[in-house]
XYZ file of C-alpha atoms in Angstrom:
111
model
C -6.731 8.848 0.451
C -3.917 10.910 2.091
C -6.146 12.135 5.027
C -8.060 8.769 5.521
C -6.743 6.863 7.935
C -5.753 2.901 6.823
C -5.399 -0.292 8.842
C -2.197 -1.997 7.417
C -1.987 -5.742 8.645
C 1.607 -6.345 10.293
C 3.908 -9.249 9.897
C 7.171 -9.337 11.627
C 7.212 -6.894 12.585
C 6.447 -4.776 9.270
C 3.749 -4.070 7.419
C 1.760 -6.335 5.120
C 2.646 -6.113 1.586
C 2.718 -8.356 -1.299
C 4.617 -8.278 -5.091
C 2.799 -8.366 -8.623
C 3.817 -6.475 -11.492
C 7.583 -5.326 -10.046
C 5.701 -3.641 -7.608
C 5.288 -3.985 -3.758
C 2.016 -2.956 -2.921
C 1.710 -1.919 1.373
C -1.644 -3.056 1.645
C -4.470 -1.191 3.667
C -7.878 -1.002 4.438
C -10.831 1.401 5.253
C -12.464 0.027 8.441
C -12.709 -3.455 10.215
C -15.117 -5.016 7.514
C -13.307 -4.670 5.194
C -9.325 -5.988 6.716
C -11.689 -8.711 8.182
C -12.594 -9.597 4.820
C -8.711 -10.353 3.732
C -7.847 -11.532 7.053
C -10.105 -14.868 6.177
C -8.707 -15.068 3.068
C -5.088 -14.236 4.367
C -4.612 -14.482 8.075
C -3.055 -17.281 10.451
C -6.360 -19.638 11.613
C -8.128 -18.541 14.004
C -6.252 -15.714 15.293
C -6.678 -11.976 15.105
C -4.637 -10.144 12.652
C -2.493 -7.547 14.237
C -1.897 -4.416 12.531
C -1.755 -0.744 12.809
C -3.584 2.654 11.692
C -1.842 5.104 9.836
C -2.654 7.765 7.185
C -2.479 7.169 3.910
C -0.016 10.371 3.243
C 2.624 8.610 6.072
C 2.757 5.939 4.049
C 3.288 7.125 0.495
C 5.381 9.356 1.999
C 7.678 8.058 4.706
C 7.323 3.471 4.217
C 7.294 3.417 0.191
C 10.455 5.481 -0.060
C 11.591 3.391 2.757
C 11.403 0.749 0.688
C 14.662 1.122 -1.510
C 12.154 -0.479 -4.464
C 9.563 0.210 -6.019
C 6.597 0.650 -4.287
C 2.512 1.939 -3.785
C -0.702 1.291 -2.236
C -3.713 -0.836 -2.727
C -6.730 -0.386 -0.516
C -9.433 -2.614 0.133
C -7.971 -5.510 -2.105
C -10.317 -7.855 -0.781
C -13.595 -6.460 -1.778
C -15.382 -7.000 -4.360
C -15.067 -4.085 -6.713
C -14.228 -1.693 -4.206
C -10.324 -1.756 -4.018
C -8.169 0.991 -5.156
C -4.731 1.013 -6.432
C -2.002 4.077 -6.291
C 1.113 3.120 -8.233
C 4.477 4.797 -7.437
C 4.457 7.550 -9.624
C 4.898 11.120 -9.830
C 1.805 13.347 -7.833
C 1.594 9.840 -5.468
C 4.653 9.234 -4.033
C 7.433 11.280 -3.848
C 9.159 11.969 -6.640
C 12.479 10.425 -5.730
C 10.697 7.300 -5.304
C 8.388 7.552 -8.715
C 8.872 5.131 -11.426
C 8.211 7.451 -14.291
C 9.735 10.598 -12.593
C 12.698 10.631 -14.919
C 10.256 10.330 -17.795
C 8.140 13.437 -16.773
C 11.440 15.694 -16.737
C 11.916 14.270 -19.914
C 15.458 12.434 -19.124
C 14.448 8.964 -19.863
C 12.628 5.452 -18.879
C 12.658 5.686 -15.427
C 14.817 4.343 -12.901
C-alpha cells in the first residue's frame, strides 16, 4: 500500500472521506475502474469526478496526521470482495496519531 499510487476523489478543495465507527476514512482507489464504480454511487450525476493521485505512504504519513482525529485509509470500497482497510493503528499510521499507541506502550487505553 505504501508504494502504491492511489486515486483519491476530491471534493470542496479537499480529499473525499467518510466517517464510520469513530474513524475518518480517506478513500483511495487502485485504478480508474475502481474509482468509476465508486463515482457511480457517490459522484455528481453525469459529471466526472475529480481526483488526486497520491502515494499510499503520503496519505498515511502526511494526510492522516494532519486531520486531528482518528483517521485511516480505505481502499477500493466500491469493489465487492476487494476492499482493504488500513486503520489508525501502530504500524500503519505514525505512532503519534495511532489510536493504540498508548496501549502498545503500556500507558493506557489509546487516545
